[in-house]
Coordinates of C-alpha atoms and ligand atoms in Angstrom, one line a residue:
M1179 CA -28.4 1.6 3.1
S1180 CA -28.0 -2.1 3.5
Q1181 CA -28.7 -3.4 7.0
F1182 CA -26.6 -6.2 8.5
S1183 CA -28.8 -8.9 10.1
D1184 CA -27.8 -10.0 13.6
Q1185 CA -28.8 -13.6 12.7
A1186 CA -26.2 -16.0 11.4
P1187 CA -26.2 -16.2 7.6
Q1188 CA -28.4 -19.0 6.2
R1189 CA -26.2 -19.7 3.2
P1190 CA -22.7 -21.0 3.3
P1191 CA -19.9 -18.5 3.0
N1192 CA -19.4 -17.4 -0.6
P1193 CA -15.8 -16.3 -1.4
R1194 CA -17.1 -13.8 -3.9
H1195 CA -15.0 -10.8 -2.9
T1196 CA -11.7 -9.6 -4.5
A1197 CA -8.6 -8.1 -3.0
V1198 CA -5.8 -6.1 -4.8
V1199 CA -2.6 -6.1 -2.8
G1200 CA 1.0 -5.1 -3.5
L1201 CA 3.6 -7.9 -3.3
Q1202 CA 6.7 -5.8 -3.2
W1203 CA 7.6 -2.5 -1.4
G1204 CA 4.7 -0.4 -2.7
D1205 CA 4.0 1.5 -5.9
E1206 CA 3.4 -1.6 -8.0
G1207 CA 0.5 0.0 -9.8
K1208 CA -2.4 -1.1 -7.4
G1209 CA -4.3 2.1 -8.2
K1210 CA -4.4 1.5 -11.9
L1211 CA -5.6 -2.1 -11.4
V1212 CA -8.3 -1.1 -8.9
D1213 CA -9.6 1.6 -11.2
R1214 CA -9.7 -0.8 -14.1
L1215 CA -11.6 -3.4 -12.1
A1216 CA -13.9 -0.9 -10.5
G1217 CA -14.5 0.7 -13.9
T1218 CA -16.2 -2.4 -15.2
P1219 CA -19.9 -1.4 -14.6
G1220 CA -21.9 -3.5 -12.2
V1221 CA -19.0 -5.8 -11.1
F1222 CA -18.2 -4.2 -7.7
D1223 CA -20.6 -2.6 -5.3
A1224 CA -17.9 -1.2 -3.0
V1225 CA -14.2 -0.5 -3.1
V1226 CA -12.7 -0.5 0.4
R1227 CA -9.4 0.7 1.8
Y1228 CA -8.4 -1.4 4.9
N1229 CA -4.9 -0.2 6.0
G1230 CA -2.4 2.6 5.9
G1231 CA -3.2 6.3 5.5
A1232 CA -2.0 9.2 3.5
N1233 CA 1.4 7.4 3.2
A1234 CA -0.2 5.7 0.2
G1235 CA -0.1 7.4 -3.2
H1236 CA -2.1 5.7 -5.9
S1237 CA -1.8 7.2 -9.4
V1238 CA -4.6 6.5 -11.8
V1239 CA -4.6 7.7 -15.4
V1240 CA -8.0 7.9 -17.0
E1241 CA -8.2 9.1 -20.7
G1242 CA -4.8 10.8 -20.3
V1243 CA -5.8 12.6 -17.1
R1244 CA -3.7 11.7 -14.0
Y1245 CA -5.2 11.5 -10.5
A1246 CA -3.2 10.9 -7.3
L1247 CA -5.2 9.2 -4.5
H1248 CA -3.9 9.0 -0.9
L1249 CA -6.8 8.3 1.5
V1250 CA -9.7 8.1 -0.9
P1251 CA -10.1 4.6 -2.5
S1252 CA -9.1 4.6 -6.2
G1253 CA -12.6 3.2 -6.9
I1254 CA -14.0 6.7 -6.5
L1255 CA -13.0 7.5 -10.1
A1256 CA -15.3 4.8 -11.5
P1257 CA -18.9 5.8 -10.6
G1258 CA -21.4 3.3 -9.4
S1259 CA -19.8 1.8 -6.3
L1260 CA -19.4 2.9 -2.7
A1261 CA -15.9 4.1 -1.8
V1262 CA -15.2 3.0 1.8
I1263 CA -12.4 4.0 4.2
G1264 CA -12.4 1.1 6.6
N1265 CA -11.6 1.0 10.4
G1266 CA -8.0 -0.2 9.8
V1267 CA -7.0 3.1 8.1
V1268 CA -5.5 6.0 10.0
V1269 CA -7.1 9.2 8.7
D1270 CA -5.7 12.7 8.6
P1271 CA -8.9 14.7 8.4
E1272 CA -7.1 17.8 7.0
R1273 CA -5.7 15.7 4.1
L1274 CA -8.9 13.8 3.5
I1275 CA -10.9 17.0 3.1
E1276 CA -8.2 18.5 0.9
E1277 CA -8.3 15.4 -1.3
I1278 CA -12.1 15.4 -1.5
D1279 CA -12.1 19.0 -2.4
G1280 CA -9.4 18.5 -5.0
L1281 CA -11.3 15.6 -6.6
S1282 CA -14.6 17.6 -6.6
A1283 CA -12.9 20.6 -8.2
R1284 CA -11.8 18.2 -11.0
G1285 CA -15.4 17.0 -11.5
V1286 CA -15.2 13.7 -9.6
D1287 CA -18.4 12.8 -7.7
T1288 CA -17.3 12.0 -4.2
S1289 CA -20.8 11.5 -2.7
S1290 CA -20.3 7.7 -2.5
L1291 CA -17.5 8.1 0.1
V1292 CA -18.0 6.4 3.5
L1293 CA -15.7 6.7 6.4
S1294 CA -15.5 4.3 9.4
S1295 CA -16.4 5.8 12.7
R1296 CA -13.8 3.4 14.1
A1297 CA -10.9 4.5 11.9
H1298 CA -8.2 6.2 13.9
V1299 CA -7.3 9.9 13.5
V1300 CA -3.8 11.2 12.6
M1301 CA -3.5 14.2 14.8
P1302 CA -1.0 17.2 14.4
Y1303 CA 1.2 15.8 17.2
H1304 CA 1.5 12.5 15.3
K1305 CA 3.0 14.2 12.2
A1306 CA 5.3 16.2 14.4
E1307 CA 6.4 13.1 16.2
D1308 CA 7.0 11.2 13.0
G1309 CA 9.3 14.0 11.7
L1310 CA 11.1 14.3 15.0
R1311 CA 11.8 10.6 15.4
E1312 CA 13.1 10.4 11.8
E1313 CA 15.5 13.4 12.5
L1314 CA 16.8 11.7 15.7
L1315 CA 17.3 8.4 13.9
Q1316 CA 19.0 10.1 11.0
A1317 CA 21.5 11.6 13.3
S1318 CA 22.8 8.1 13.7
P1319 CA 25.8 7.4 11.4
V1320 CA 24.3 4.3 9.9
D1321 CA 23.5 4.0 6.2
A1322 CA 19.9 3.1 6.0
S1323 CA 20.3 0.8 3.0
S1324 CA 22.8 -1.4 4.8
P1325 CA 22.0 -1.4 8.4
S1326 CA 24.5 -2.9 10.8
K1327 CA 23.4 -5.7 13.1
N1328 CA 22.9 -3.5 16.1
V1329 CA 21.8 0.0 15.2
I1330 CA 18.6 1.1 13.7
A1331 CA 18.9 3.8 11.0
A1332 CA 16.0 6.1 10.1
I1333 CA 13.0 4.3 8.6
G1334 CA 12.7 6.9 5.8
T1335 CA 9.0 7.4 6.5
T1336 CA 6.6 9.5 4.5
R1337 CA 6.3 11.7 7.7
R1338 CA 2.5 11.5 7.4
G1339 CA 2.2 10.6 11.1
I1340 CA 1.4 6.9 10.3
G1341 CA 3.6 5.2 12.9
P1342 CA 2.7 7.4 15.8
A1343 CA -1.0 7.2 15.0
Y1344 CA -0.9 3.4 15.0
A1345 CA 1.2 3.4 18.1
D1346 CA -1.5 5.4 19.9
K1347 CA -4.2 3.0 18.6
V1348 CA -2.3 0.1 20.3
Q1349 CA -1.6 2.3 23.4
R1350 CA -5.4 2.8 23.6
A1351 CA -5.9 5.6 26.1
T1352 CA -4.2 8.2 23.9
A1353 CA -6.0 7.4 20.7
I1354 CA -8.7 9.4 18.9
R1355 CA -11.1 7.7 16.6
V1356 CA -13.2 9.3 13.9
G1357 CA -16.3 8.9 16.0
D1358 CA -14.7 10.9 18.8
M1359 CA -14.6 13.9 16.4
L1360 CA -18.4 14.0 16.7
R1361 CA -18.4 14.2 20.5
P1362 CA -17.0 17.6 21.4
E1363 CA -16.9 17.2 25.2
L1364 CA -15.3 13.8 25.1
L1365 CA -12.8 15.0 22.4
R1366 CA -11.8 18.0 24.6
S1367 CA -11.3 16.0 27.7
K1368 CA -9.3 13.4 25.9
L1369 CA -7.2 16.1 24.3
D1370 CA -6.5 17.8 27.6
M1371 CA -5.0 14.5 28.8
I1372 CA -3.2 13.6 25.6
C1373 CA -1.7 17.1 25.0
G1374 CA -0.4 17.1 28.5
L1375 CA 1.5 13.9 27.9
K1376 CA 2.6 14.8 24.3
N1377 CA 3.9 18.2 25.4
S1378 CA 6.0 16.8 28.2
V1379 CA 7.6 14.3 25.7
F1380 CA 8.2 17.0 23.1
R1381 CA 9.8 19.3 25.5
A1382 CA 12.2 16.6 26.6
L1383 CA 13.1 15.6 23.0
H1384 CA 13.3 19.1 21.6
P1385 CA 14.2 21.5 24.3
D1386 CA 15.3 24.3 21.9
E1387 CA 12.1 24.3 19.9
P1388 CA 9.4 22.9 22.1
E1389 CA 6.4 22.2 19.9
V1390 CA 3.6 22.7 22.3
F1391 CA 0.2 21.4 21.4
D1392 CA -2.8 23.4 22.5
A1393 CA -5.7 21.0 23.5
G1394 CA -8.4 23.7 23.1
A1395 CA -7.3 24.8 19.6
I1396 CA -6.9 21.2 18.4
A1397 CA -10.3 20.2 19.8
E1398 CA -11.9 23.1 18.1
R1399 CA -10.3 22.3 14.7
M1400 CA -11.1 18.6 14.9
G1401 CA -14.7 19.4 15.9
E1402 CA -15.0 21.6 12.8
L1403 CA -13.5 18.9 10.5
G1404 CA -15.8 16.3 12.2
R1405 CA -18.8 18.4 11.4
R1406 CA -17.7 18.5 7.8
L1407 CA -17.2 14.8 7.6
R1408 CA -20.3 13.8 9.6
P1409 CA -22.5 12.8 6.7
M1410 CA -20.0 10.2 5.5
I1411 CA -19.2 8.7 8.9
K1412 CA -20.8 5.2 9.4
D1413 CA -20.3 1.8 11.1
T1414 CA -18.6 0.3 8.1
A1415 CA -18.4 -3.3 9.5
Y1416 CA -22.2 -3.4 9.5
L1417 CA -22.3 -1.7 6.1
L1418 CA -19.9 -4.2 4.4
N1419 CA -21.2 -7.3 6.1
G1420 CA -24.7 -6.1 5.1
L1421 CA -23.6 -5.8 1.5
D1422 CA -22.1 -9.3 1.7
Q1423 CA -25.4 -10.7 3.0
E1424 CA -27.3 -9.1 0.2
G1425 CA -25.0 -10.9 -2.3
K1426 CA -23.1 -7.8 -3.4
T1427 CA -19.4 -7.8 -4.3
I1428 CA -16.6 -6.0 -2.6
L1429 CA -13.1 -5.0 -3.9
F1430 CA -10.5 -4.5 -1.2
E1431 CA -7.8 -2.0 -2.1
G1432 CA -4.4 -2.6 -0.4
A1433 CA -2.2 0.3 0.4
N1434 CA 1.6 0.0 0.9
A1435 CA 2.5 -3.6 0.3
T1436 CA 3.4 -7.1 1.7
M1437 CA 7.1 -6.4 2.0
L1438 CA 6.1 -3.4 4.2
D1439 CA 3.7 -5.4 6.4
V1440 CA 4.6 -4.8 10.0
D1441 CA 4.5 -8.5 10.8
H1442 CA 5.7 -10.1 7.6
G1443 CA 7.8 -7.5 5.8
T1444 CA 11.4 -6.4 6.2
F1445 CA 11.0 -5.3 9.8
P1446 CA 11.8 -2.7 11.2
Y1447 CA 11.9 -1.1 7.7
V1448 CA 8.2 -1.4 7.2
T1449 CA 5.1 0.6 7.7
S1450 CA 3.0 0.3 10.8
S1451 CA 0.0 -1.8 9.6
N1452 CA -0.7 -5.2 8.1
A1453 CA -0.3 -4.1 4.5
S1454 CA -0.5 -7.6 3.2
S1455 CA -4.0 -9.0 2.4
L1456 CA -3.9 -10.3 6.0
G1457 CA -4.9 -6.8 7.2
I1458 CA -8.3 -7.1 5.5
G1459 CA -10.1 -8.9 8.3
P1460 CA -9.1 -6.6 11.2
G1461 CA -9.1 -3.5 8.9
T1462 CA -12.7 -3.9 7.8
G1463 CA -14.5 -6.5 9.9
V1464 CA -15.1 -8.7 6.9
P1465 CA -13.8 -12.2 7.6
P1466 CA -11.1 -13.5 5.3
Q1467 CA -13.0 -16.6 4.1
K1468 CA -15.3 -14.3 2.2
I1469 CA -12.4 -13.4 -0.2
G1470 CA -11.9 -15.8 -3.1
R1471 CA -9.7 -13.8 -5.4
V1472 CA -6.5 -12.1 -4.4
I1473 CA -4.7 -10.2 -7.1
G1474 CA -1.0 -9.8 -6.1
V1475 CA 0.3 -6.7 -7.9
V1476 CA 3.9 -7.0 -9.0
K1477 CA 6.2 -4.6 -10.9
A1478 CA 8.3 -6.2 -13.6
Y1479 CA 11.3 -5.0 -11.5
S1480 CA 11.8 -3.8 -7.9
T1481 CA 11.5 -0.4 -6.4
R1482 CA 11.6 0.8 -2.8
V1483 CA 11.3 4.2 -1.1
G1484 CA 12.9 5.0 2.2
G1485 CA 15.3 2.9 4.2
G1486 CA 15.9 -0.8 4.6
P1487 CA 17.4 -3.7 2.7
M1488 CA 16.6 -4.4 -1.0
P1489 CA 18.9 -7.2 -2.2
T1490 CA 18.6 -6.6 -5.9
E1491 CA 19.1 -2.8 -5.7
L1492 CA 21.2 -1.3 -8.6
H1493 CA 23.2 1.9 -8.5
D1494 CA 24.2 2.1 -12.2
A1495 CA 23.0 3.2 -15.6
T1496 CA 20.4 0.4 -15.7
A1497 CA 18.8 1.8 -12.5
D1498 CA 18.8 5.3 -14.0
R1499 CA 17.2 4.1 -17.2
I1500 CA 14.5 2.1 -15.4
R1501 CA 13.8 5.1 -13.0
E1502 CA 13.5 7.4 -16.0
R1503 CA 11.3 5.1 -18.2
G1504 CA 9.1 4.1 -15.2
R1505 CA 8.8 7.6 -13.8
E1506 CA 10.0 6.2 -10.5
F1507 CA 9.5 9.2 -8.3
G1508 CA 7.1 8.9 -5.3
T1509 CA 3.5 9.9 -5.7
T1510 CA 3.3 11.0 -2.1
T1511 CA 6.7 12.5 -1.4
G1512 CA 8.3 13.0 -4.8
R1513 CA 11.4 11.1 -3.6
P1514 CA 13.3 9.2 -6.3
R1515 CA 12.6 5.5 -5.8
R1516 CA 15.4 3.0 -5.3
V1517 CA 15.4 0.6 -8.3
G1518 CA 16.6 -3.0 -8.9
W1519 CA 15.9 -6.3 -10.7
I1520 CA 12.9 -8.4 -9.8
D1521 CA 13.4 -10.5 -6.6
L1522 CA 11.6 -13.8 -7.1
V1523 CA 12.6 -15.1 -3.7
A1524 CA 10.8 -12.2 -2.0
L1525 CA 7.9 -12.4 -4.4
R1526 CA 7.2 -16.0 -3.8
Y1527 CA 7.1 -15.4 -0.1
A1528 CA 4.9 -12.4 -0.5
A1529 CA 2.5 -14.3 -2.8
I1530 CA 2.2 -17.0 -0.1
V1531 CA 1.7 -14.7 2.8
S1532 CA -0.9 -12.6 0.9
G1533 CA -2.6 -15.7 -0.6
A1534 CA -2.3 -14.4 -4.1
T1535 CA -4.6 -16.4 -6.5
E1536 CA -3.2 -14.5 -9.5
L1537 CA -0.6 -11.9 -10.3
G1538 CA -1.1 -8.6 -12.0
L1539 CA 2.3 -7.8 -13.6
T1540 CA 2.8 -4.1 -14.2
L1541 CA 5.2 -1.8 -16.0
L1542 CA 6.6 -4.5 -18.3
D1543 CA 6.9 -1.8 -21.0
V1544 CA 9.7 -0.1 -18.9
L1545 CA 12.0 -3.1 -19.4
A1546 CA 12.1 -2.7 -23.2
G1547 CA 15.6 -2.0 -24.6
F1548 CA 17.8 -4.1 -22.3
D1549 CA 20.0 -6.8 -23.8
E1550 CA 19.4 -9.1 -20.9
L1551 CA 17.1 -9.2 -17.9
R1552 CA 18.1 -10.5 -14.5
L1553 CA 15.8 -12.3 -11.9
C1554 CA 17.0 -13.1 -8.4
T1555 CA 16.2 -16.7 -7.7
A1556 CA 18.2 -17.3 -4.5
Y1557 CA 20.3 -15.5 -1.9
A1558 CA 23.8 -16.1 -0.8
T1559 CA 23.9 -15.6 3.0
P1560 CA 26.6 -16.0 5.7
E1561 CA 24.8 -19.4 6.4
G1562 CA 24.9 -20.5 2.7
R1563 CA 22.7 -20.4 -0.3
T1564 CA 18.9 -20.2 0.3
E1565 CA 15.7 -19.8 -1.7
R1566 CA 13.8 -18.8 1.4
F1567 CA 13.0 -15.1 2.0
L1568 CA 14.4 -13.5 5.2
P1569 CA 11.6 -11.4 6.6
D1570 CA 13.9 -9.5 8.9
G1571 CA 15.7 -6.2 7.9
F1572 CA 19.0 -7.1 9.6
E1573 CA 19.2 -10.7 8.2
L1574 CA 18.1 -9.6 4.8
A1575 CA 20.8 -6.8 4.7
E1576 CA 23.4 -9.6 4.6
A1577 CA 21.9 -11.5 1.7
E1578 CA 23.5 -11.2 -1.7
P1579 CA 21.3 -11.9 -4.8
I1580 CA 22.0 -14.9 -7.0
Y1581 CA 20.6 -14.2 -10.5
E1582 CA 19.3 -16.0 -13.4
T1583 CA 19.8 -14.1 -16.7
M1584 CA 17.3 -14.1 -19.6
P1585 CA 17.4 -12.4 -23.0
G1586 CA 15.8 -9.0 -23.1
F1587 CA 13.5 -7.5 -25.8
C1588 CA 14.1 -4.3 -27.7
E1589 CA 10.7 -3.5 -29.2
E1590 CA 8.4 -1.0 -27.4
I1591 CA 5.3 -2.8 -26.2
T1592 CA 3.0 0.0 -25.0
G1593 CA 0.6 -0.6 -27.9
V1594 CA 0.4 -4.4 -27.5
R1595 CA -3.0 -5.8 -26.2
S1596 CA -2.6 -9.5 -26.5
F1597 CA 0.0 -11.9 -24.9
D1598 CA 0.7 -13.5 -28.3
D1599 CA 1.8 -10.2 -29.8
L1600 CA 4.5 -9.6 -27.2
P1601 CA 8.1 -10.3 -28.3
G1602 CA 9.1 -13.9 -27.5
P1603 CA 11.7 -12.9 -24.8
A1604 CA 9.0 -10.8 -23.0
C1605 CA 6.7 -13.9 -22.9
R1606 CA 9.5 -16.1 -21.6
Y1607 CA 10.2 -13.5 -18.8
V1608 CA 6.5 -13.5 -17.8
E1609 CA 6.4 -17.3 -17.8
R1610 CA 9.5 -17.6 -15.7
I1611 CA 8.0 -15.3 -13.1
E1612 CA 4.8 -17.3 -12.8
S1613 CA 6.6 -20.7 -12.8
F1614 CA 8.9 -19.6 -10.0
V1615 CA 6.2 -18.1 -7.9
G1616 CA 3.6 -20.8 -8.8
V1617 CA 0.8 -18.3 -9.4
P1618 CA -0.5 -17.3 -12.9
V1619 CA 0.0 -13.9 -14.3
R1620 CA -3.5 -12.8 -15.5
T1621 CA -2.9 -9.2 -16.5
I1622 CA 0.2 -7.4 -17.8
G1623 CA 0.5 -3.6 -17.7
V1624 CA 2.2 -2.0 -20.7
G1625 CA 1.5 1.6 -19.9
P1626 CA -0.1 3.8 -17.2
D1627 CA -3.5 4.2 -18.9
R1628 CA -6.5 2.0 -18.0
E1629 CA -6.5 0.5 -21.5
Q1630 CA -2.8 -0.3 -21.6
T1631 CA -3.4 -3.8 -20.2
I1632 CA -3.1 -7.3 -21.6
E1633 CA -5.6 -9.8 -20.2
R1634 CA -4.5 -13.4 -20.2
D1635 CA -6.1 -16.7 -19.3
A1636 CA -3.2 -18.5 -17.7
T1637 CA -2.8 -21.4 -15.3
V1638 CA 0.4 -22.8 -13.7
A1639 CA 1.2 -25.5 -11.3
A1640 CA 0.7 -24.5 -7.7
G1641 CA 3.8 -23.1 -6.0
G1642 CA 5.0 -23.8 -2.5
L1643 CA 7.5 -22.7 0.1
A1644 CA 11.1 -23.2 -0.8
Ligands
GDP1818 P1 0.4 2.2 -6.4 O1 0.9 2.9 -5.2 O2 0.7 0.7 -6.2 O3 -1.0 2.5 -6.8 O4 1.4 2.7 -7.5 P2 1.8 4.2 -7.9 O5 0.6 4.9 -8.5 O6 2.4 4.9 -6.7 O7 3.0 4.0 -8.9 C1 2.8 3.3 -10.1 C2 3.2 4.2 -11.2 O8 3.3 3.4 -12.4 C3 2.1 5.3 -11.5 O9 2.7 6.4 -12.0 C4 1.2 4.6 -12.6 O10 0.6 5.6 -13.4 C5 2.3 3.9 -13.4 N1 1.9 2.6 -14.0 C6 1.0 1.7 -13.5 N2 1.0 0.6 -14.4 C7 1.9 0.9 -15.4 C8 2.3 0.2 -16.5 O11 2.0 -1.0 -16.8 N3 3.3 0.8 -17.3 C9 3.8 2.0 -17.0 N4 4.7 2.6 -17.8 N5 3.3 2.8 -15.9 C10 2.4 2.2 -15.1
IMO1819 P1 1.6 2.8 -1.9 O1 0.2 2.5 -1.4 C1 5.9 3.0 -1.2 C2 7.3 3.2 2.9 C3 7.9 4.5 3.2 C4 8.9 4.1 4.3 C5 8.1 3.0 5.1 C6 7.5 3.6 6.3 O2 1.7 4.1 -2.7 O3 2.2 1.6 -2.5 P2 5.4 5.3 6.8 O4 5.3 6.7 6.4 O5 4.4 4.3 6.3 O6 5.7 5.1 8.2 O7 6.8 4.8 6.1 O8 7.1 2.6 4.2 N1 5.9 3.3 2.3 C7 5.7 3.2 1.0 N2 6.5 3.1 0.0 N3 4.6 3.0 -1.4 C8 3.7 3.2 -0.4 O9 2.4 3.1 -0.5 C9 4.3 3.3 0.9 N4 3.7 3.5 2.1 C10 4.8 3.5 3.0 O10 8.6 5.0 2.1 O11 10.0 3.4 3.7
MG1820 MG1 2.2 4.5 -4.6

């Protein structure tokens, strides 16, 4: 195990590490990209999750076999690197163990998995609270896709307890960290206090069906799960900075996406963590200047799951065709994803916030067969036309997309492996995305399999804020 030295590093910072981060509303194909990068032997020594929890669903297809990862980094499928769950993740230990057992049963070696002792634990009452809050919000008459100025509709969460677990982290006294699962006496006394508080809130909110949490039973179960997880629990900030000091390379795997970032996304219709690349520092303890390459993952169109505004959303046969061809049903909840044209205004903003040095365009194959393709390049708002994104759910709900239209392509491209072999209109579409965003498209996904990827050596002029 590498050992972090307490002395200041002698050599200048080397931005050798890489991040993969979603630039839209999630499900851009981050898992496939991480698996592909991690699968190149000897390139990455660790693959690290830094945010989110089991709300993530990363599908990876290896030689025709599909895996769905939720808490375990997608790098686990490519042997040879550590798979690290960083301190910024909220971990549901029941689900983590289920996932580890599921992978082991399919022959995947999970012995390289490391879990931060400082990650926060998603407890049974967090999941109950997530569901209950959503039901109460749903009782409001507001349509979640077009929220009015004053009323908050349901967020449409995955009900995995993510928001309540992060809320307790910020509240501090009512939080449980992974390390606490290894200290039975502390765990029990914390849970006596926490369950007292939670039970009084639940009784008030749900007088008919009071969900009462039993501190003793929860402490016992968490202690059991802690004993099972003990061998993989470590101080991951020391581990990762130690790897850095030894000259090793780290791949950071984003979950959720920049438009769902709690500070920079379409608030309040976001998740509860910094899901942009900005979450890497706090979520791992590795300082941001160590990361030189940020791959922003972008679907060739837009999708969104749950509530909140999505200016380019479609409700017609085009949406149905994209949903069908792209298998746009959630990996975590199975919900049909909302579908629309690509939103370059949102994308340029996300690329800037996440510091994308290149784009990984995915699912281009899904767009084959349309006469024309539309790209949103500005919004019409009550204040006039703008090319600036509006990172606020209520303001964005009033924005209408202004489109540019380009010719489509009819040929199937799932077998194409070189940019020059793509139909001309597909090349123009890719080039328009990169010229608007100001960041080069370096890889293009033409199918779910690892191999269905076009590598490209592109450069474009630097972009900027509109
Ligand atoms: P993630 O959450 O960002 O990892 O994305 P998901 O795994 O939730 O959703 C992406 C879906 O698209 C998965 O079913 C992938 O197998 C699939 N996928 C990824 N890249 C491509 C691609 O280039 N073409 C097609 N057709 N499917 C892709
Ligand atoms: P991956 O990593 C798509 C969305 C939920 C909901 C909102 C808040 O697979 O790209 P939460 O349960 O986090 O409180 O829900 O965020 N959401 C995602 N949508 N992909 C994800 O992850 C998501 N993670 C959260 O649908 O709208
Ligand atoms: Mg997903």
